[in-house]
């Protein structure tokens, strides 16, 4: 009964529903990565946004106005960009405080490409809005496209600057049985970086005995 009541209220009060939806998505995009890696949380957020977004992808629906669909696209893109910028900010902070940084240049490149794809899809959708639809819904697709382009450039530059500060990664073949701590000492002279090696190689089952012949992903420095 609670679900039915909520559904009825939503239908009768679309403005309140829209505001509530925006608030929910903003909460999704606001996260801290503590016990789970930043890339994992980002992927989870991206998948949840896509699932919710499918509700509004019905092109045959006559109930969803161009303005409403535009709002949802903007919320989705802004959430994705916000999550990417949160990762950039946290990574810079961890680096400055000499903390273990779990995000790799490859992770950053993947995030940048996904945000770019999301923005490009939104731009394509904006350009399909006819002048008649824009007039009826009182929206300006051209202005929205211009904002998306600025956002795309901003996110790209922020992530690229961070990529250039991160050490490159490499594949390290293990020649003798060893532990993650021994390997960290051999590579960096700091066995405490074993946790970094573990997080870069989540598929390795036992870091107490890394078998010879194993290839691990490590930072070059």
PDB file of C-alpha atoms in Angstrom:
ATOM      1  CA  UNK A   1       0.000   0.000   0.000  1.00  0.00           C
ATOM      2  CA  UNK A   2       2.869   2.337   0.714  1.00  0.00           C
ATOM      3  CA  UNK A   3       4.275   1.757  -2.769  1.00  0.00           C
ATOM      4  CA  UNK A   4       0.866   2.349  -4.369  1.00  0.00           C
ATOM      5  CA  UNK A   5       0.345   5.560  -2.377  1.00  0.00           C
ATOM      6  CA  UNK A   6       3.780   6.788  -3.337  1.00  0.00           C
ATOM      7  CA  UNK A   7       3.134   6.021  -6.995  1.00  0.00           C
ATOM      8  CA  UNK A   8      -0.179   7.893  -6.966  1.00  0.00           C
ATOM      9  CA  UNK A   9       1.399  10.868  -5.255  1.00  0.00           C
ATOM     10  CA  UNK A  10       4.194  10.902  -7.804  1.00  0.00           C
ATOM     11  CA  UNK A  11       1.777  10.928 -10.714  1.00  0.00           C
ATOM     12  CA  UNK A  12      -0.313  13.692  -9.157  1.00  0.00           C
ATOM     13  CA  UNK A  13       2.712  15.811  -8.247  1.00  0.00           C
ATOM     14  CA  UNK A  14       5.272  15.578 -11.065  1.00  0.00           C
ATOM     15  CA  UNK A  15       7.265  18.669  -9.986  1.00  0.00           C
ATOM     16  CA  UNK A  16       7.838  17.219  -6.500  1.00  0.00           C
ATOM     17  CA  UNK A  17       8.708  13.866  -8.043  1.00  0.00           C
ATOM     18  CA  UNK A  18      11.272  15.477 -10.349  1.00  0.00           C
ATOM     19  CA  UNK A  19      12.892  17.321  -7.452  1.00  0.00           C
ATOM     20  CA  UNK A  20      13.006  14.104  -5.421  1.00  0.00           C
ATOM     21  CA  UNK A  21      14.616  12.270  -8.336  1.00  0.00           C
ATOM     22  CA  UNK A  22      17.334  14.890  -8.642  1.00  0.00           C
ATOM     23  CA  UNK A  23      18.023  14.681  -4.913  1.00  0.00           C
ATOM     24  CA  UNK A  24      18.289  10.888  -5.089  1.00  0.00           C
ATOM     25  CA  UNK A  25      20.763  10.993  -7.958  1.00  0.00           C
ATOM     26  CA  UNK A  26      22.849  13.659  -6.247  1.00  0.00           C
ATOM     27  CA  UNK A  27      23.082  11.369  -3.208  1.00  0.00           C
ATOM     28  CA  UNK A  28      24.196   8.552  -5.489  1.00  0.00           C
ATOM     29  CA  UNK A  29      26.957  10.733  -6.878  1.00  0.00           C
ATOM     30  CA  UNK A  30      28.237  11.754  -3.458  1.00  0.00           C
ATOM     31  CA  UNK A  31      30.420   9.017  -2.068  1.00  0.00           C
ATOM     32  CA  UNK A  32      33.610   8.420  -0.151  1.00  0.00           C
ATOM     33  CA  UNK A  33      35.943   5.570  -1.040  1.00  0.00           C
ATOM     34  CA  UNK A  34      37.276   4.011   2.117  1.00  0.00           C
ATOM     35  CA  UNK A  35      37.176   0.219   2.296  1.00  0.00           C
ATOM     36  CA  UNK A  36      36.429  -0.135  -1.419  1.00  0.00           C
ATOM     37  CA  UNK A  37      38.437   1.194  -4.331  1.00  0.00           C
ATOM     38  CA  UNK A  38      37.461   4.402  -6.074  1.00  0.00           C
ATOM     39  CA  UNK A  39      37.129   2.681  -9.446  1.00  0.00           C
ATOM     40  CA  UNK A  40      34.743   0.086  -7.965  1.00  0.00           C
ATOM     41  CA  UNK A  41      32.523   2.755  -6.452  1.00  0.00           C
ATOM     42  CA  UNK A  42      32.576   4.738  -9.669  1.00  0.00           C
ATOM     43  CA  UNK A  43      31.553   1.671 -11.690  1.00  0.00           C
ATOM     44  CA  UNK A  44      28.732   0.958  -9.239  1.00  0.00           C
ATOM     45  CA  UNK A  45      27.453   4.522  -9.541  1.00  0.00           C
ATOM     46  CA  UNK A  46      27.660   4.410 -13.336  1.00  0.00           C
ATOM     47  CA  UNK A  47      25.680   1.174 -13.491  1.00  0.00           C
ATOM     48  CA  UNK A  48      22.976   2.473 -11.142  1.00  0.00           C
ATOM     49  CA  UNK A  49      22.552   5.655 -13.162  1.00  0.00           C
ATOM     50  CA  UNK A  50      22.165   3.657 -16.359  1.00  0.00           C
ATOM     51  CA  UNK A  51      19.523   1.407 -14.806  1.00  0.00           C
ATOM     52  CA  UNK A  52      17.495   4.366 -13.569  1.00  0.00           C
ATOM     53  CA  UNK A  53      17.979   6.161 -16.874  1.00  0.00           C
ATOM     54  CA  UNK A  54      16.341   3.310 -18.779  1.00  0.00           C
ATOM     55  CA  UNK A  55      13.032   4.411 -17.279  1.00  0.00           C
ATOM     56  CA  UNK A  56      13.217   7.579 -19.335  1.00  0.00           C
ATOM     57  CA  UNK A  57      14.515   6.067 -22.573  1.00  0.00           C
ATOM     58  CA  UNK A  58      11.069   5.205 -23.969  1.00  0.00           C
ATOM     59  CA  UNK A  59      11.058   7.250 -27.157  1.00  0.00           C
ATOM     60  CA  UNK A  60       7.406   6.387 -27.819  1.00  0.00           C
ATOM     61  CA  UNK A  61       6.245   7.787 -24.491  1.00  0.00           C
ATOM     62  CA  UNK A  62       3.979  10.796 -24.879  1.00  0.00           C
ATOM     63  CA  UNK A  63       4.029  11.523 -21.146  1.00  0.00           C
ATOM     64  CA  UNK A  64       7.643  12.617 -20.899  1.00  0.00           C
ATOM     65  CA  UNK A  65       8.163  16.137 -22.170  1.00  0.00           C
ATOM     66  CA  UNK A  66      11.359  17.253 -23.888  1.00  0.00           C
ATOM     67  CA  UNK A  67      12.078  19.413 -20.854  1.00  0.00           C
ATOM     68  CA  UNK A  68      11.812  16.452 -18.482  1.00  0.00           C
ATOM     69  CA  UNK A  69      14.063  14.259 -20.610  1.00  0.00           C
ATOM     70  CA  UNK A  70      16.547  17.115 -20.907  1.00  0.00           C
ATOM     71  CA  UNK A  71      16.558  17.468 -17.133  1.00  0.00           C
ATOM     72  CA  UNK A  72      17.258  13.771 -16.667  1.00  0.00           C
ATOM     73  CA  UNK A  73      20.121  13.825 -19.178  1.00  0.00           C
ATOM     74  CA  UNK A  74      21.628  16.817 -17.396  1.00  0.00           C
ATOM     75  CA  UNK A  75      21.324  15.128 -13.994  1.00  0.00           C
ATOM     76  CA  UNK A  76      22.927  11.937 -15.304  1.00  0.00           C
ATOM     77  CA  UNK A  77      25.834  13.738 -16.954  1.00  0.00           C
ATOM     78  CA  UNK A  78      26.376  16.027 -13.975  1.00  0.00           C
ATOM     79  CA  UNK A  79      26.392  13.030 -11.616  1.00  0.00           C
ATOM     80  CA  UNK A  80      28.939  11.154 -13.720  1.00  0.00           C
ATOM     81  CA  UNK A  81      31.156  14.228 -13.961  1.00  0.00           C
ATOM     82  CA  UNK A  82      30.786  14.915 -10.240  1.00  0.00           C
ATOM     83  CA  UNK A  83      31.874  11.378  -9.370  1.00  0.00           C
ATOM     84  CA  UNK A  84      34.910  11.668 -11.658  1.00  0.00           C
ATOM     85  CA  UNK A  85      35.872  14.988 -10.087  1.00  0.00           C
ATOM     86  CA  UNK A  86      35.448  13.513  -6.601  1.00  0.00           C
ATOM     87  CA  UNK A  87      37.939  10.799  -7.528  1.00  0.00           C
ATOM     88  CA  UNK A  88      40.386  13.389  -8.865  1.00  0.00           C
ATOM     89  CA  UNK A  89      40.079  15.475  -5.709  1.00  0.00           C
ATOM     90  CA  UNK A  90      40.508  12.508  -3.348  1.00  0.00           C
ATOM     91  CA  UNK A  91      43.464  11.133  -5.311  1.00  0.00           C
ATOM     92  CA  UNK A  92      45.232  14.492  -5.148  1.00  0.00           C
ATOM     93  CA  UNK A  93      44.559  14.675  -1.408  1.00  0.00           C
ATOM     94  CA  UNK A  94      45.848  11.143  -0.766  1.00  0.00           C
ATOM     95  CA  UNK A  95      48.965  11.831  -2.833  1.00  0.00           C
ATOM     96  CA  UNK A  96      49.681  15.049  -0.942  1.00  0.00           C
ATOM     97  CA  UNK A  97      49.326  13.195   2.376  1.00  0.00           C
ATOM     98  CA  UNK A  98      51.538  10.311   1.174  1.00  0.00           C
ATOM     99  CA  UNK A  99      48.696   7.832   1.503  1.00  0.00           C
ATOM    100  CA  UNK A 100      48.297   4.701  -0.597  1.00  0.00           C
ATOM    101  CA  UNK A 101      46.580   5.720  -3.828  1.00  0.00           C
ATOM    102  CA  UNK A 102      44.537   2.948  -5.411  1.00  0.00           C
ATOM    103  CA  UNK A 103      43.572   4.645  -8.649  1.00  0.00           C
ATOM    104  CA  UNK A 104      45.826   3.920 -11.628  1.00  0.00           C
ATOM    105  CA  UNK A 105      46.397   5.883 -14.840  1.00  0.00           C
ATOM    106  CA  UNK A 106      44.436   3.173 -16.675  1.00  0.00           C
ATOM    107  CA  UNK A 107      41.506   3.607 -14.268  1.00  0.00           C
ATOM    108  CA  UNK A 108      41.584   7.353 -14.835  1.00  0.00           C
ATOM    109  CA  UNK A 109      41.625   6.898 -18.608  1.00  0.00           C
ATOM    110  CA  UNK A 110      38.612   4.570 -18.399  1.00  0.00           C
ATOM    111  CA  UNK A 111      36.686   7.084 -16.276  1.00  0.00           C
ATOM    112  CA  UNK A 112      37.559   9.921 -18.634  1.00  0.00           C
ATOM    113  CA  UNK A 113      36.399   7.950 -21.662  1.00  0.00           C
ATOM    114  CA  UNK A 114      33.102   6.987 -20.020  1.00  0.00           C
ATOM    115  CA  UNK A 115      32.330  10.567 -18.996  1.00  0.00           C
ATOM    116  CA  UNK A 116      33.177  11.711 -22.515  1.00  0.00           C
ATOM    117  CA  UNK A 117      30.839   9.064 -23.952  1.00  0.00           C
ATOM    118  CA  UNK A 118      28.013  10.052 -21.595  1.00  0.00           C
ATOM    119  CA  UNK A 119      28.370  13.709 -22.551  1.00  0.00           C
ATOM    120  CA  UNK A 120      28.515  12.929 -26.266  1.00  0.00           C
ATOM    121  CA  UNK A 121      25.335  10.856 -26.046  1.00  0.00           C
ATOM    122  CA  UNK A 122      23.599  13.725 -24.268  1.00  0.00           C
ATOM    123  CA  UNK A 123      24.757  16.161 -26.958  1.00  0.00           C
ATOM    124  CA  UNK A 124      23.415  13.898 -29.705  1.00  0.00           C
ATOM    125  CA  UNK A 125      20.058  13.704 -27.911  1.00  0.00           C
ATOM    126  CA  UNK A 126      19.904  17.496 -27.535  1.00  0.00           C
ATOM    127  CA  UNK A 127      20.509  17.961 -31.245  1.00  0.00           C
ATOM    128  CA  UNK A 128      17.530  15.772 -32.110  1.00  0.00           C
ATOM    129  CA  UNK A 129      15.138  18.192 -30.374  1.00  0.00           C
ATOM    130  CA  UNK A 130      13.206  20.121 -32.979  1.00  0.00           C
ATOM    131  CA  UNK A 131      12.608  23.849 -32.786  1.00  0.00           C
ATOM    132  CA  UNK A 132       8.912  23.190 -32.244  1.00  0.00           C
ATOM    133  CA  UNK A 133       9.592  20.880 -29.292  1.00  0.00           C
ATOM    134  CA  UNK A 134      12.027  23.386 -27.820  1.00  0.00           C
ATOM    135  CA  UNK A 135       9.487  26.185 -28.084  1.00  0.00           C
ATOM    136  CA  UNK A 136       6.682  24.138 -26.535  1.00  0.00           C
ATOM    137  CA  UNK A 137       8.888  22.958 -23.642  1.00  0.00           C
ATOM    138  CA  UNK A 138      10.612  26.337 -23.242  1.00  0.00           C
ATOM    139  CA  UNK A 139      14.121  24.887 -23.470  1.00  0.00           C
ATOM    140  CA  UNK A 140      17.295  25.821 -25.350  1.00  0.00           C
ATOM    141  CA  UNK A 141      19.119  22.748 -26.668  1.00  0.00           C
ATOM    142  CA  UNK A 142      21.931  24.827 -28.179  1.00  0.00           C
ATOM    143  CA  UNK A 143      22.741  26.394 -24.808  1.00  0.00           C
ATOM    144  CA  UNK A 144      22.677  22.964 -23.176  1.00  0.00           C
ATOM    145  CA  UNK A 145      25.088  21.589 -25.780  1.00  0.00           C
ATOM    146  CA  UNK A 146      27.453  24.496 -25.133  1.00  0.00           C
ATOM    147  CA  UNK A 147      27.436  23.711 -21.404  1.00  0.00           C
ATOM    148  CA  UNK A 148      28.141  20.043 -22.081  1.00  0.00           C
ATOM    149  CA  UNK A 149      31.150  20.948 -24.215  1.00  0.00           C
ATOM    150  CA  UNK A 150      32.568  23.121 -21.446  1.00  0.00           C
ATOM    151  CA  UNK A 151      32.021  20.327 -18.915  1.00  0.00           C
ATOM    152  CA  UNK A 152      33.670  17.759 -21.191  1.00  0.00           C
ATOM    153  CA  UNK A 153      36.764  19.942 -21.570  1.00  0.00           C
ATOM    154  CA  UNK A 154      36.943  20.622 -17.830  1.00  0.00           C
ATOM    155  CA  UNK A 155      36.752  16.953 -16.833  1.00  0.00           C
ATOM    156  CA  UNK A 156      39.210  15.927 -19.559  1.00  0.00           C
ATOM    157  CA  UNK A 157      41.793  18.492 -18.462  1.00  0.00           C
ATOM    158  CA  UNK A 158      41.417  17.609 -14.767  1.00  0.00           C
ATOM    159  CA  UNK A 159      41.883  13.889 -15.353  1.00  0.00           C
ATOM    160  CA  UNK A 160      44.726  14.370 -17.850  1.00  0.00           C
ATOM    161  CA  UNK A 161      46.615  16.546 -15.384  1.00  0.00           C
ATOM    162  CA  UNK A 162      46.228  13.836 -12.735  1.00  0.00           C
ATOM    163  CA  UNK A 163      47.305  11.063 -15.123  1.00  0.00           C
ATOM    164  CA  UNK A 164      50.512  12.946 -15.823  1.00  0.00           C
ATOM    165  CA  UNK A 165      51.340  13.064 -12.103  1.00  0.00           C
ATOM    166  CA  UNK A 166      50.719   9.360 -11.494  1.00  0.00           C
ATOM    167  CA  UNK A 167      53.628   6.935 -11.967  1.00  0.00           C
ATOM    168  CA  UNK A 168      53.273   4.644 -14.999  1.00  0.00           C
ATOM    169  CA  UNK A 169      52.282   1.036 -14.409  1.00  0.00           C
ATOM    170  CA  UNK A 170      54.046  -2.032 -15.736  1.00  0.00           C
ATOM    171  CA  UNK A 171      53.798  -5.799 -15.739  1.00  0.00           C
ATOM    172  CA  UNK A 172      56.262  -7.404 -13.314  1.00  0.00           C
ATOM    173  CA  UNK A 173      57.039 -11.130 -13.794  1.00  0.00           C
ATOM    174  CA  UNK A 174      57.669 -13.040 -10.569  1.00  0.00           C
ATOM    175  CA  UNK A 175      60.844 -15.116 -10.947  1.00  0.00           C
ATOM    176  CA  UNK A 176      60.869 -16.733  -7.488  1.00  0.00           C
ATOM    177  CA  UNK A 177      58.151 -17.558  -4.962  1.00  0.00           C
ATOM    178  CA  UNK A 178      57.710 -14.541  -2.696  1.00  0.00           C
ATOM    179  CA  UNK A 179      55.314 -12.529  -0.569  1.00  0.00           C
ATOM    180  CA  UNK A 180      53.762  -9.187  -1.455  1.00  0.00           C
ATOM    181  CA  UNK A 181      55.825  -7.531   1.293  1.00  0.00           C
ATOM    182  CA  UNK A 182      59.085  -8.973  -0.021  1.00  0.00           C
ATOM    183  CA  UNK A 183      58.204  -7.847  -3.546  1.00  0.00           C
ATOM    184  CA  UNK A 184      57.365  -4.324  -2.359  1.00  0.00           C
ATOM    185  CA  UNK A 185      60.740  -4.162  -0.599  1.00  0.00           C
ATOM    186  CA  UNK A 186      62.537  -5.350  -3.748  1.00  0.00           C
ATOM    187  CA  UNK A 187      60.722  -2.937  -6.054  1.00  0.00           C
ATOM    188  CA  UNK A 188      60.496   0.178  -3.911  1.00  0.00           C
ATOM    189  CA  UNK A 189      62.572  -0.384  -0.803  1.00  0.00           C
ATOM    190  CA  UNK A 190      59.337  -0.051   1.179  1.00  0.00           C
ATOM    191  CA  UNK A 191      57.482  -3.181   2.239  1.00  0.00           C
ATOM    192  CA  UNK A 192      54.486  -1.070   3.321  1.00  0.00           C
ATOM    193  CA  UNK A 193      53.627  -0.663  -0.357  1.00  0.00           C
ATOM    194  CA  UNK A 194      52.516  -4.295  -0.348  1.00  0.00           C
ATOM    195  CA  UNK A 195      48.944  -3.077   0.117  1.00  0.00           C
ATOM    196  CA  UNK A 196      49.296  -1.071  -3.087  1.00  0.00           C
ATOM    197  CA  UNK A 197      50.399  -4.208  -4.975  1.00  0.00           C
ATOM    198  CA  UNK A 198      47.465  -6.154  -3.565  1.00  0.00           C
ATOM    199  CA  UNK A 199      44.958  -3.559  -4.707  1.00  0.00           C
ATOM    200  CA  UNK A 200      46.465  -3.409  -8.183  1.00  0.00           C
ATOM    201  CA  UNK A 201      46.065  -7.186  -8.487  1.00  0.00           C
ATOM    202  CA  UNK A 202      42.650  -8.124  -7.062  1.00  0.00           C
ATOM    203  CA  UNK A 203      42.563 -11.480  -8.883  1.00  0.00           C
ATOM    204  CA  UNK A 204      45.584 -12.884  -7.019  1.00  0.00           C
ATOM    205  CA  UNK A 205      44.319 -15.289  -4.360  1.00  0.00           C
ATOM    206  CA  UNK A 206      47.250 -15.607  -1.960  1.00  0.00           C
ATOM    207  CA  UNK A 207      49.754 -12.802  -1.470  1.00  0.00           C
ATOM    208  CA  UNK A 208      51.447 -14.729   1.297  1.00  0.00           C
ATOM    209  CA  UNK A 209      52.906 -16.939  -1.440  1.00  0.00           C
ATOM    210  CA  UNK A 210      52.996 -15.440  -4.912  1.00  0.00           C
ATOM    211  CA  UNK A 211      53.975 -18.234  -7.269  1.00  0.00           C
ATOM    212  CA  UNK A 212      56.889 -17.890  -9.688  1.00  0.00           C
ATOM    213  CA  UNK A 213      55.677 -17.305 -13.228  1.00  0.00           C
ATOM    214  CA  UNK A 214      52.915 -14.972 -12.005  1.00  0.00           C
ATOM    215  CA  UNK A 215      52.719 -11.580 -13.669  1.00  0.00           C
ATOM    216  CA  UNK A 216      51.659  -8.704 -11.425  1.00  0.00           C
ATOM    217  CA  UNK A 217      50.697  -5.130 -12.220  1.00  0.00           C
ATOM    218  CA  UNK A 218      52.906  -2.685 -10.342  1.00  0.00           C
ATOM    219  CA  UNK A 219      53.845   0.957 -10.451  1.00  0.00           C
ATOM    220  CA  UNK A 220      57.116   1.677 -12.219  1.00  0.00           C
ATOM    221  CA  UNK A 221      58.272   3.784  -9.300  1.00  0.00           C
TER     222      UNK A 221
END
